[in-house]
């Protein structure tokens, strides 16, 4: 306690000395601020107009590669009419697809992944801070001095490795195929007497006709009528056909059913029909007359006779089909994951010809394009930098690729920013460092920039030099 009391006068003296030094330094800052401002103003007047003159006297062809004062695009500078819009679109597409610049941009978009820059990155935040205090930085051009803070940014580069996401595509085409199906179609036949060949065979009449279709019969009938007042022959008649015997009495005529449920015909086969009668005498005469009437010859009243069949035929019908593989070959590769499928060839109707016959076939899509991810993206040794908002990607290049040229692994260079804050004195638009961090920001070294500026400010004369010497001492005390 006694030691503290004894030291108190010395501490107060030291405090007074430091305060006095700062006051004197501030006064000099004001004086020098006026000088610096005047010097800067005169220099600005000297160089006024030099920038405009440089631009006006420069030949663009000497500094800009491939420069021309008459480009093809010049025709569109004044705007376009509705009729020229298509030409503008066409020329723009051509320039984009065929010029070196357009191809370079397209190649970059397709091959370079998007590398996000965090809004929390220090250089972005620093820009926002400078914008916020711009007035306080550039607005103080008078002799007043004001303490401010400056930020020092140090950038370091780090090289790391990471896996890239490997994407590949493959296609699945829709194939047209088909098969034969057995279908049943209804058939019917009307066999008139004129379609039957008749002749007398012993004591009966024999007739044959050709089966008109192949298939199983379902129903059948026979019809007989003499076209006179009696409608009948007046003698008993019997017809034998396909296992059926149909009888007509002396006064009978009209339709009679045939039991043909188990009968199957083959197109082109000969079908027999037999007719017998019992006229009670003169059989040959009756048979001859009947053959003439059945064959359409003369003699007696006209006759109506026919056989009818109904049935169904089995037919082989070609049925076109479409099939699309569920997966393409990439699905078989280890670790492959399908991430997208698009229809790359729209569907619609097409035709296929089989055995000379054309069939329509329809599909919703004729070709699919699948995208597979064969390797997940991994940050690898870049994880710490990727998650640091102060780090952004400077460059990246492929380390090795697969057999298809797809990059599997790449080397990445990150640029990381480290910020530190220093104190300055802003006098008349001129900045003077007050600590080592500020000096680093200006020179990249430790030092006393404020004192160095004061040393350089001495202009001779005992008092000025004396003040300069005192300032040197005070600066040393301030930053010791």
Short mmCIF file of C-alpha atoms in Angstrom, two decimals:
data_model
loop_
_atom_site.label_atom_id
_atom_site.label_comp_id
_atom_site.label_asym_id
_atom_site.label_seq_id
_atom_site.Cartn_x
_atom_site.Cartn_y
_atom_site.Cartn_z
CA UNK A 1 0.00 0.00 0.00
CA UNK A 2 2.86 2.35 0.89
CA UNK A 3 4.60 1.51 -2.41
CA UNK A 4 1.43 2.37 -4.37
CA UNK A 5 1.11 5.76 -2.63
CA UNK A 6 4.75 6.57 -3.29
CA UNK A 7 4.34 5.69 -7.00
CA UNK A 8 1.18 7.72 -7.53
CA UNK A 9 2.90 11.05 -8.31
CA UNK A 10 5.04 9.35 -10.94
CA UNK A 11 2.01 7.72 -12.59
CA UNK A 12 0.18 11.04 -12.75
CA UNK A 13 3.20 12.70 -14.33
CA UNK A 14 3.45 9.98 -16.93
CA UNK A 15 -0.28 10.27 -17.75
CA UNK A 16 0.07 14.03 -18.17
CA UNK A 17 3.04 13.56 -20.48
CA UNK A 18 1.15 11.08 -22.70
CA UNK A 19 -1.93 13.31 -22.90
CA UNK A 20 0.19 16.28 -23.80
CA UNK A 21 1.92 14.34 -26.52
CA UNK A 22 -1.41 13.38 -28.11
CA UNK A 23 -2.66 16.98 -28.00
CA UNK A 24 0.48 18.29 -29.68
CA UNK A 25 0.33 15.53 -32.28
CA UNK A 26 -3.28 16.39 -33.04
CA UNK A 27 -2.37 20.00 -33.57
CA UNK A 28 0.31 19.02 -36.04
CA UNK A 29 -2.18 16.72 -37.78
CA UNK A 30 -4.42 19.69 -38.41
CA UNK A 31 -1.57 21.76 -39.80
CA UNK A 32 -0.33 18.97 -41.98
CA UNK A 33 -3.91 18.10 -43.01
CA UNK A 34 -4.26 21.56 -44.54
CA UNK A 35 -0.97 21.17 -46.40
CA UNK A 36 -1.85 17.71 -47.68
CA UNK A 37 -5.28 18.81 -48.83
CA UNK A 38 -3.81 21.81 -50.68
CA UNK A 39 -1.17 19.63 -52.34
CA UNK A 40 -3.76 17.07 -53.41
CA UNK A 41 -6.04 19.77 -54.80
CA UNK A 42 -3.25 21.26 -56.91
CA UNK A 43 -2.27 17.83 -58.23
CA UNK A 44 -5.88 17.09 -59.20
CA UNK A 45 -6.02 20.30 -61.21
CA UNK A 46 -2.81 19.39 -63.02
CA UNK A 47 -4.05 16.01 -64.21
CA UNK A 48 -7.64 17.09 -64.98
CA UNK A 49 -8.62 15.99 -68.48
CA UNK A 50 -5.74 13.54 -68.91
CA UNK A 51 -8.05 10.52 -68.69
CA UNK A 52 -10.44 11.87 -71.32
CA UNK A 53 -7.53 12.80 -73.55
CA UNK A 54 -6.03 9.35 -73.24
CA UNK A 55 -9.29 7.71 -74.30
CA UNK A 56 -9.82 10.10 -77.20
CA UNK A 57 -6.30 9.66 -78.57
CA UNK A 58 -6.13 5.88 -78.21
CA UNK A 59 -6.55 3.63 -81.26
CA UNK A 60 -8.75 0.72 -80.05
CA UNK A 61 -7.26 -1.62 -82.64
CA UNK A 62 -3.88 -1.30 -80.90
CA UNK A 63 -5.14 -2.44 -77.52
CA UNK A 64 -8.21 -4.62 -78.17
CA UNK A 65 -7.72 -8.01 -79.91
CA UNK A 66 -9.89 -8.54 -83.02
CA UNK A 67 -11.29 -5.00 -82.79
CA UNK A 68 -13.40 -3.72 -85.68
CA UNK A 69 -15.31 -0.46 -85.98
CA UNK A 70 -17.86 -2.07 -88.29
CA UNK A 71 -19.12 -5.28 -86.61
CA UNK A 72 -21.94 -7.38 -88.02
CA UNK A 73 -24.04 -6.52 -85.00
CA UNK A 74 -23.98 -2.83 -85.98
CA UNK A 75 -27.14 -3.28 -88.01
CA UNK A 76 -29.09 -3.94 -84.81
CA UNK A 77 -27.79 -0.98 -82.77
CA UNK A 78 -30.82 1.18 -83.55
CA UNK A 79 -33.30 -1.54 -82.62
CA UNK A 80 -35.18 -3.99 -84.83
CA UNK A 81 -38.62 -4.17 -86.36
CA UNK A 82 -40.97 -7.09 -85.96
CA UNK A 83 -39.92 -8.43 -89.34
CA UNK A 84 -36.23 -8.43 -88.36
CA UNK A 85 -36.77 -10.23 -85.06
CA UNK A 86 -36.26 -13.67 -86.61
CA UNK A 87 -33.02 -12.53 -88.25
CA UNK A 88 -31.77 -11.22 -84.93
CA UNK A 89 -32.64 -14.52 -83.26
CA UNK A 90 -30.93 -16.51 -86.02
CA UNK A 91 -27.77 -14.37 -86.01
CA UNK A 92 -27.60 -14.52 -82.24
CA UNK A 93 -27.89 -18.31 -82.23
CA UNK A 94 -25.21 -18.59 -84.91
CA UNK A 95 -22.83 -16.34 -83.00
CA UNK A 96 -23.42 -18.27 -79.80
CA UNK A 97 -22.90 -21.67 -81.39
CA UNK A 98 -20.00 -20.91 -83.75
CA UNK A 99 -17.85 -18.24 -82.13
CA UNK A 100 -14.97 -19.06 -79.84
CA UNK A 101 -16.49 -17.02 -77.03
CA UNK A 102 -19.87 -18.74 -77.25
CA UNK A 103 -18.32 -22.19 -77.33
CA UNK A 104 -16.06 -21.35 -74.39
CA UNK A 105 -19.03 -20.17 -72.31
CA UNK A 106 -21.08 -23.24 -73.22
CA UNK A 107 -18.18 -25.54 -72.40
CA UNK A 108 -17.65 -23.80 -69.06
CA UNK A 109 -21.34 -24.04 -68.13
CA UNK A 110 -21.51 -27.73 -68.99
CA UNK A 111 -18.23 -28.85 -67.42
CA UNK A 112 -17.64 -26.55 -64.46
CA UNK A 113 -19.81 -27.11 -61.41
CA UNK A 114 -21.30 -24.10 -59.69
CA UNK A 115 -19.04 -23.01 -56.83
CA UNK A 116 -21.11 -20.94 -54.39
CA UNK A 117 -19.63 -17.90 -52.67
CA UNK A 118 -20.95 -17.30 -49.18
CA UNK A 119 -22.54 -13.94 -48.44
CA UNK A 120 -20.74 -14.19 -45.10
CA UNK A 121 -17.32 -14.13 -46.78
CA UNK A 122 -15.11 -11.48 -45.15
CA UNK A 123 -14.38 -9.62 -48.37
CA UNK A 124 -18.11 -9.20 -49.02
CA UNK A 125 -18.75 -8.05 -45.47
CA UNK A 126 -15.80 -5.67 -45.71
CA UNK A 127 -17.26 -4.16 -48.86
CA UNK A 128 -20.57 -3.61 -47.13
CA UNK A 129 -18.84 -2.01 -44.14
CA UNK A 130 -16.82 0.33 -46.37
CA UNK A 131 -20.00 1.28 -48.18
CA UNK A 132 -21.63 2.10 -44.87
CA UNK A 133 -18.86 4.38 -43.66
CA UNK A 134 -17.79 5.83 -47.00
CA UNK A 135 -18.93 9.29 -45.96
CA UNK A 136 -16.77 9.25 -42.86
CA UNK A 137 -13.74 8.11 -44.89
CA UNK A 138 -13.83 10.48 -47.84
CA UNK A 139 -15.95 13.26 -46.39
CA UNK A 140 -13.39 14.50 -43.88
CA UNK A 141 -11.18 16.81 -45.95
CA UNK A 142 -10.88 19.56 -43.40
CA UNK A 143 -8.17 19.94 -40.77
CA UNK A 144 -10.02 17.91 -38.10
CA UNK A 145 -8.58 14.58 -37.01
CA UNK A 146 -10.71 11.60 -36.13
CA UNK A 147 -9.84 8.15 -34.85
CA UNK A 148 -11.00 5.31 -37.10
CA UNK A 149 -10.47 1.59 -37.50
CA UNK A 150 -9.10 -0.14 -40.58
CA UNK A 151 -9.22 -3.79 -41.49
CA UNK A 152 -6.29 -5.82 -42.76
CA UNK A 153 -7.01 -8.85 -44.94
CA UNK A 154 -4.49 -11.62 -45.42
CA UNK A 155 -5.16 -14.22 -48.12
CA UNK A 156 -3.73 -17.70 -47.99
CA UNK A 157 -3.99 -20.44 -50.60
CA UNK A 158 -4.72 -24.06 -49.77
CA UNK A 159 -4.68 -27.05 -52.11
CA UNK A 160 -6.94 -30.01 -51.39
CA UNK A 161 -8.56 -32.97 -53.15
CA UNK A 162 -12.16 -34.01 -53.56
CA UNK A 163 -14.32 -36.50 -55.45
CA UNK A 164 -16.62 -35.18 -58.14
CA UNK A 165 -20.16 -36.27 -58.81
CA UNK A 166 -19.99 -38.54 -61.86
CA UNK A 167 -23.07 -38.39 -64.08
CA UNK A 168 -23.56 -40.40 -67.24
CA UNK A 169 -26.51 -40.98 -69.52
CA UNK A 170 -27.75 -43.95 -71.49
CA UNK A 171 -30.76 -44.59 -73.69
CA UNK A 172 -33.61 -47.06 -73.74
CA UNK A 173 -35.29 -47.48 -77.12
CA UNK A 174 -38.85 -48.72 -77.48
CA UNK A 175 -38.83 -51.79 -79.74
CA UNK A 176 -41.68 -52.89 -81.99
CA UNK A 177 -42.56 -56.55 -81.77
CA UNK A 178 -45.67 -58.63 -82.02
CA UNK A 179 -47.19 -62.08 -82.12
CA UNK A 180 -49.93 -64.03 -83.80
CA UNK A 181 -53.20 -64.52 -82.00
CA UNK A 182 -55.98 -66.94 -82.85
CA UNK A 183 -59.24 -65.15 -83.32
CA UNK A 184 -62.62 -66.43 -84.42
CA UNK A 185 -64.56 -64.68 -87.12
CA UNK A 186 -68.17 -65.34 -88.03
CA UNK A 187 -68.78 -67.01 -91.38
CA UNK A 188 -71.90 -67.77 -93.36
CA UNK A 189 -72.67 -69.32 -96.75
CA UNK A 190 -75.64 -69.45 -99.09
CA UNK A 191 -75.31 -72.34 -101.55
CA UNK A 192 -77.88 -71.97 -104.33
CA UNK A 193 -78.89 -74.97 -106.49
CA UNK A 194 -77.00 -73.40 -109.39
CA UNK A 195 -73.76 -73.65 -107.35
CA UNK A 196 -74.22 -77.40 -107.02
CA UNK A 197 -73.26 -79.87 -109.74
CA UNK A 198 -76.10 -82.41 -110.17
CA UNK A 199 -76.32 -85.78 -111.94
CA UNK A 200 -78.34 -88.96 -111.77
CA UNK A 201 -76.62 -91.80 -110.02
CA UNK A 202 -78.57 -95.07 -110.08
CA UNK A 203 -81.91 -94.60 -108.38
CA UNK A 204 -80.91 -91.25 -106.80
CA UNK A 205 -79.58 -87.84 -107.65
CA UNK A 206 -76.03 -86.90 -106.58
CA UNK A 207 -74.84 -83.32 -106.11
CA UNK A 208 -71.56 -81.75 -104.94
CA UNK A 209 -70.51 -78.22 -103.94
CA UNK A 210 -67.32 -76.63 -102.65
CA UNK A 211 -67.06 -75.59 -98.98
CA UNK A 212 -66.72 -71.79 -99.01
CA UNK A 213 -64.77 -71.41 -95.75
CA UNK A 214 -62.82 -73.27 -93.10
CA UNK A 215 -64.42 -73.49 -89.72
CA UNK A 216 -66.84 -75.12 -87.40
CA UNK A 217 -70.52 -74.95 -88.33
CA UNK A 218 -73.04 -73.75 -85.81
CA UNK A 219 -76.31 -73.83 -87.74
CA UNK A 220 -77.54 -75.00 -91.12
CA UNK A 221 -80.75 -75.34 -93.13
CA UNK A 222 -82.11 -76.55 -96.44
CA UNK A 223 -84.91 -74.90 -98.43
CA UNK A 224 -87.17 -76.43 -101.15
CA UNK A 225 -90.13 -74.88 -102.96
CA UNK A 226 -91.85 -75.44 -106.29
CA UNK A 227 -93.09 -72.12 -107.58
CA UNK A 228 -96.67 -73.04 -108.46
CA UNK A 229 -99.95 -73.09 -106.64
CA UNK A 230 -99.13 -76.31 -104.79
CA UNK A 231 -95.50 -75.34 -103.89
CA UNK A 232 -94.66 -79.04 -103.61
CA UNK A 233 -93.91 -81.93 -105.90
CA UNK A 234 -96.66 -84.22 -104.64
CA UNK A 235 -94.19 -87.09 -104.11
CA UNK A 236 -92.09 -87.92 -101.04
CA UNK A 237 -88.48 -86.53 -101.23
CA UNK A 238 -85.45 -87.20 -98.98
CA UNK A 239 -82.16 -85.20 -98.90
CA UNK A 240 -78.99 -86.55 -97.26
CA UNK A 241 -76.40 -83.89 -96.31
CA UNK A 242 -73.55 -83.76 -93.74
CA UNK A 243 -74.94 -86.65 -91.76
CA UNK A 244 -78.49 -85.32 -91.85
CA UNK A 245 -81.56 -86.80 -93.63
CA UNK A 246 -84.25 -84.26 -94.38
CA UNK A 247 -87.66 -85.54 -95.60
CA UNK A 248 -90.43 -83.67 -97.43
CA UNK A 249 -93.93 -85.22 -97.65
CA UNK A 250 -96.18 -85.05 -100.68
CA UNK A 251 -97.47 -81.62 -99.73
CA UNK A 252 -94.39 -80.32 -97.85
CA UNK A 253 -92.14 -77.39 -98.83
CA UNK A 254 -90.06 -74.66 -97.16
CA UNK A 255 -87.06 -74.64 -94.81
CA UNK A 256 -85.77 -77.57 -92.76
CA UNK A 257 -83.00 -77.34 -90.13
CA UNK A 258 -79.71 -79.24 -90.32
CA UNK A 259 -77.95 -80.59 -87.25
CA UNK A 260 -74.36 -79.52 -88.00
CA UNK A 261 -73.02 -78.67 -84.50
CA UNK A 262 -70.23 -81.22 -84.82
CA UNK A 263 -69.39 -80.53 -88.44
CA UNK A 264 -66.17 -78.76 -89.43
CA UNK A 265 -65.53 -77.71 -92.99
CA UNK A 266 -62.32 -77.02 -94.79
CA UNK A 267 -62.37 -74.40 -97.47
CA UNK A 268 -62.28 -76.06 -100.90
CA UNK A 269 -63.42 -79.50 -99.82
CA UNK A 270 -66.22 -81.19 -101.80
CA UNK A 271 -69.50 -81.62 -99.92
CA UNK A 272 -71.92 -84.32 -101.13
CA UNK A 273 -75.70 -84.08 -101.18
CA UNK A 274 -78.05 -86.92 -102.21
CA UNK A 275 -81.73 -86.81 -103.21
CA UNK A 276 -84.06 -89.82 -103.29
CA UNK A 277 -87.80 -89.95 -104.15
CA UNK A 278 -90.72 -92.40 -104.26
CA UNK A 279 -93.00 -91.42 -107.16
CA UNK A 280 -94.74 -94.80 -107.12
CA UNK A 281 -93.46 -95.65 -110.61
CA UNK A 282 -91.57 -94.19 -113.56
CA UNK A 283 -88.61 -93.40 -111.31
CA UNK A 284 -86.14 -92.71 -114.10
CA UNK A 285 -88.49 -90.18 -115.68
CA UNK A 286 -88.90 -88.34 -112.38
CA UNK A 287 -85.15 -88.38 -111.73
CA UNK A 288 -84.32 -86.96 -115.15
CA UNK A 289 -86.89 -84.19 -114.76
CA UNK A 290 -85.61 -83.34 -111.27
CA UNK A 291 -81.97 -83.14 -112.47
CA UNK A 292 -83.03 -80.70 -115.19
CA UNK A 293 -84.89 -78.50 -112.70
CA UNK A 294 -82.05 -78.56 -110.14
CA UNK A 295 -79.55 -77.71 -112.87
CA UNK A 296 -81.70 -74.80 -114.06
CA UNK A 297 -82.95 -76.50 -117.21
CA UNK A 298 -86.46 -76.34 -118.66
CA UNK A 299 -89.46 -78.43 -117.84
CA UNK A 300 -92.17 -77.83 -115.29
CA UNK A 301 -92.50 -75.01 -112.82
CA UNK A 302 -89.40 -73.19 -111.55
CA UNK A 303 -87.80 -74.58 -108.39
CA UNK A 304 -86.13 -72.84 -105.43
CA UNK A 305 -83.48 -74.84 -103.62
CA UNK A 306 -80.51 -73.75 -101.49
CA UNK A 307 -78.41 -74.75 -98.49
CA UNK A 308 -77.36 -72.26 -95.79
CA UNK A 309 -74.54 -72.53 -93.25
CA UNK A 310 -73.45 -70.37 -90.31
CA UNK A 311 -70.17 -70.95 -88.50
CA UNK A 312 -66.91 -69.42 -87.33
CA UNK A 313 -63.38 -69.58 -88.63
CA UNK A 314 -60.21 -69.35 -86.61
CA UNK A 315 -57.74 -66.91 -88.11
CA UNK A 316 -54.20 -66.01 -87.14
CA UNK A 317 -53.98 -62.27 -86.62
CA UNK A 318 -50.70 -60.39 -86.14
CA UNK A 319 -50.88 -58.21 -83.04
CA UNK A 320 -48.12 -55.54 -82.90
CA UNK A 321 -46.65 -54.77 -79.49
CA UNK A 322 -44.08 -52.40 -78.03
CA UNK A 323 -41.56 -53.05 -75.28
CA UNK A 324 -39.10 -50.80 -73.50
CA UNK A 325 -36.29 -52.13 -71.26
CA UNK A 326 -36.76 -51.19 -67.63
CA UNK A 327 -33.08 -50.25 -67.29
CA UNK A 328 -30.15 -49.47 -69.54
CA UNK A 329 -26.66 -51.02 -69.11
CA UNK A 330 -25.47 -48.28 -66.72
CA UNK A 331 -27.83 -49.67 -64.09
CA UNK A 332 -25.56 -52.71 -63.77
CA UNK A 333 -22.51 -50.69 -62.74
CA UNK A 334 -21.55 -50.69 -59.08
CA UNK A 335 -23.10 -47.86 -57.10
CA UNK A 336 -25.18 -46.56 -60.00
CA UNK A 337 -28.24 -44.55 -58.95
CA UNK A 338 -30.80 -43.33 -61.47
CA UNK A 339 -31.43 -39.63 -60.87
CA UNK A 340 -33.48 -38.59 -63.90
CA UNK A 341 -35.41 -39.93 -66.89
CA UNK A 342 -36.66 -37.91 -69.85
CA UNK A 343 -38.41 -38.82 -73.07
CA UNK A 344 -35.86 -37.91 -75.75
CA UNK A 345 -37.92 -39.14 -78.72
CA UNK A 346 -41.63 -38.32 -78.38
CA UNK A 347 -44.22 -41.00 -78.96
CA UNK A 348 -46.86 -41.34 -81.62
CA UNK A 349 -48.08 -43.78 -84.26
CA UNK A 350 -45.81 -45.79 -86.54
CA UNK A 351 -46.38 -48.70 -88.90
CA UNK A 352 -44.92 -52.18 -89.17
CA UNK A 353 -45.23 -54.54 -92.14
CA UNK A 354 -45.54 -58.28 -91.57
CA UNK A 355 -46.01 -60.73 -94.43
CA UNK A 356 -46.90 -57.89 -96.73
CA UNK A 357 -49.57 -56.44 -94.47
CA UNK A 358 -49.14 -53.09 -92.73
CA UNK A 359 -50.20 -52.62 -89.13
CA UNK A 360 -50.32 -49.41 -87.06
CA UNK A 361 -48.51 -49.37 -83.73
CA UNK A 362 -48.46 -46.63 -81.07
CA UNK A 363 -46.16 -45.78 -78.15
CA UNK A 364 -46.17 -42.95 -75.62
CA UNK A 365 -42.41 -42.50 -76.04
CA UNK A 366 -40.02 -44.09 -78.54
CA UNK A 367 -36.79 -43.36 -76.67
CA UNK A 368 -35.90 -42.57 -73.06
CA UNK A 369 -32.67 -40.99 -71.80
CA UNK A 370 -31.69 -41.95 -68.26
CA UNK A 371 -29.15 -40.12 -66.11
CA UNK A 372 -27.21 -42.14 -63.55
CA UNK A 373 -24.97 -40.94 -60.76
CA UNK A 374 -22.06 -43.35 -60.65
CA UNK A 375 -20.13 -41.56 -57.91
CA UNK A 376 -21.25 -39.28 -55.11
CA UNK A 377 -19.52 -35.94 -54.74
CA UNK A 378 -17.30 -35.87 -51.64
CA UNK A 379 -15.39 -32.94 -50.13
CA UNK A 380 -12.43 -35.12 -49.14
CA UNK A 381 -9.63 -32.98 -47.70
CA UNK A 382 -11.49 -29.84 -48.84
CA UNK A 383 -14.18 -30.15 -46.18
CA UNK A 384 -12.71 -27.52 -43.83
CA UNK A 385 -12.37 -24.96 -46.61
CA UNK A 386 -15.73 -25.72 -48.22
CA UNK A 387 -17.49 -25.05 -44.91
CA UNK A 388 -15.55 -21.85 -44.22
CA UNK A 389 -17.38 -18.78 -45.59
CA UNK A 390 -14.05 -16.95 -45.73
CA UNK A 391 -12.74 -19.41 -48.33
CA UNK A 392 -13.63 -19.38 -52.01
CA UNK A 393 -12.45 -21.59 -54.85
CA UNK A 394 -9.69 -20.03 -56.90
CA UNK A 395 -8.99 -22.87 -59.33
CA UNK A 396 -9.81 -26.53 -59.76
CA UNK A 397 -8.57 -29.14 -62.18
CA UNK A 398 -9.20 -32.80 -62.81
CA UNK A 399 -6.74 -35.21 -61.22
CA UNK A 400 -7.90 -38.33 -63.05
CA UNK A 401 -10.84 -39.44 -65.19
CA UNK A 402 -12.61 -42.64 -66.15
CA UNK A 403 -12.40 -44.29 -69.56
CA UNK A 404 -15.18 -42.06 -70.85
CA UNK A 405 -13.38 -38.83 -69.97
CA UNK A 406 -15.59 -38.11 -66.95
CA UNK A 407 -13.59 -36.53 -64.14
CA UNK A 408 -13.58 -38.67 -60.99
CA UNK A 409 -11.21 -36.75 -58.71
CA UNK A 410 -9.99 -33.17 -58.81
CA UNK A 411 -7.48 -30.88 -57.16
CA UNK A 412 -8.94 -27.66 -55.76
CA UNK A 413 -7.20 -24.45 -54.71
CA UNK A 414 -9.03 -22.39 -52.12
CA UNK A 415 -8.27 -18.76 -51.30
CA UNK A 416 -9.01 -18.01 -47.64
CA UNK A 417 -9.16 -14.56 -46.08
CA UNK A 418 -8.12 -13.69 -42.53
CA UNK A 419 -9.00 -10.23 -41.23
CA UNK A 420 -7.49 -8.15 -38.45
CA UNK A 421 -8.41 -4.65 -37.26
CA UNK A 422 -6.08 -1.71 -36.59
CA UNK A 423 -6.49 1.87 -35.34
CA UNK A 424 -5.74 4.97 -37.44
CA UNK A 425 -6.00 8.71 -37.17
CA UNK A 426 -7.75 10.34 -40.17
CA UNK A 427 -6.57 13.92 -40.62
CA UNK A 428 -7.66 15.97 -43.63
CA UNK A 429 -8.22 12.90 -45.78
CA UNK A 430 -4.79 11.45 -44.83
CA UNK A 431 -4.58 8.29 -42.72
CA UNK A 432 -1.95 7.76 -39.99
CA UNK A 433 -1.43 4.41 -38.33
CA UNK A 434 -1.66 4.20 -34.55
CA UNK A 435 -0.75 0.52 -34.05
CA UNK A 436 1.02 -2.42 -35.62
CA UNK A 437 -2.05 -4.00 -37.23
CA UNK A 438 -2.71 -0.81 -39.18
CA UNK A 439 0.92 -0.71 -40.26
CA UNK A 440 0.63 -4.29 -41.49
CA UNK A 441 -2.40 -3.32 -43.51
CA UNK A 442 -0.40 -0.60 -45.27
CA UNK A 443 3.07 -2.16 -45.51
CA UNK A 444 2.71 -5.76 -44.52
CA UNK A 445 5.35 -5.16 -41.73
CA UNK A 446 5.46 -4.15 -38.10
CA UNK A 447 6.28 -0.45 -37.62
CA UNK A 448 5.22 2.98 -36.47
CA UNK A 449 3.84 4.61 -39.58
CA UNK A 450 2.42 7.55 -37.65
CA UNK A 451 5.86 8.43 -36.29
CA UNK A 452 7.52 7.80 -39.63
CA UNK A 453 5.20 10.31 -41.25
CA UNK A 454 6.00 12.88 -38.54
CA UNK A 455 9.73 12.38 -39.05
CA UNK A 456 9.31 13.04 -42.76
CA UNK A 457 7.21 16.12 -41.98
CA UNK A 458 10.15 18.07 -40.44
CA UNK A 459 11.01 21.06 -42.65
CA UNK A 460 14.04 22.46 -40.78
CA UNK A 461 14.14 25.28 -38.24
CA UNK A 462 14.84 24.89 -34.58
CA UNK A 463 11.26 24.94 -33.34
CA UNK A 464 9.92 22.68 -36.06
CA UNK A 465 12.75 20.29 -35.55
CA UNK A 466 12.26 20.49 -31.84
CA UNK A 467 8.62 19.64 -32.22
CA UNK A 468 9.60 16.84 -34.52
CA UNK A 469 12.05 15.53 -31.95
CA UNK A 470 9.50 15.72 -29.17
CA UNK A 471 7.06 13.92 -31.42
CA UNK A 472 9.53 11.15 -31.98
CA UNK A 473 9.79 10.69 -28.28
CA UNK A 474 6.09 10.84 -27.72
CA UNK A 475 5.40 8.35 -30.51
CA UNK A 476 7.88 5.99 -28.99
CA UNK A 477 6.12 6.32 -25.67
CA UNK A 478 2.70 5.81 -27.24
CA UNK A 479 3.61 2.60 -29.07
CA UNK A 480 6.09 1.16 -26.70
#
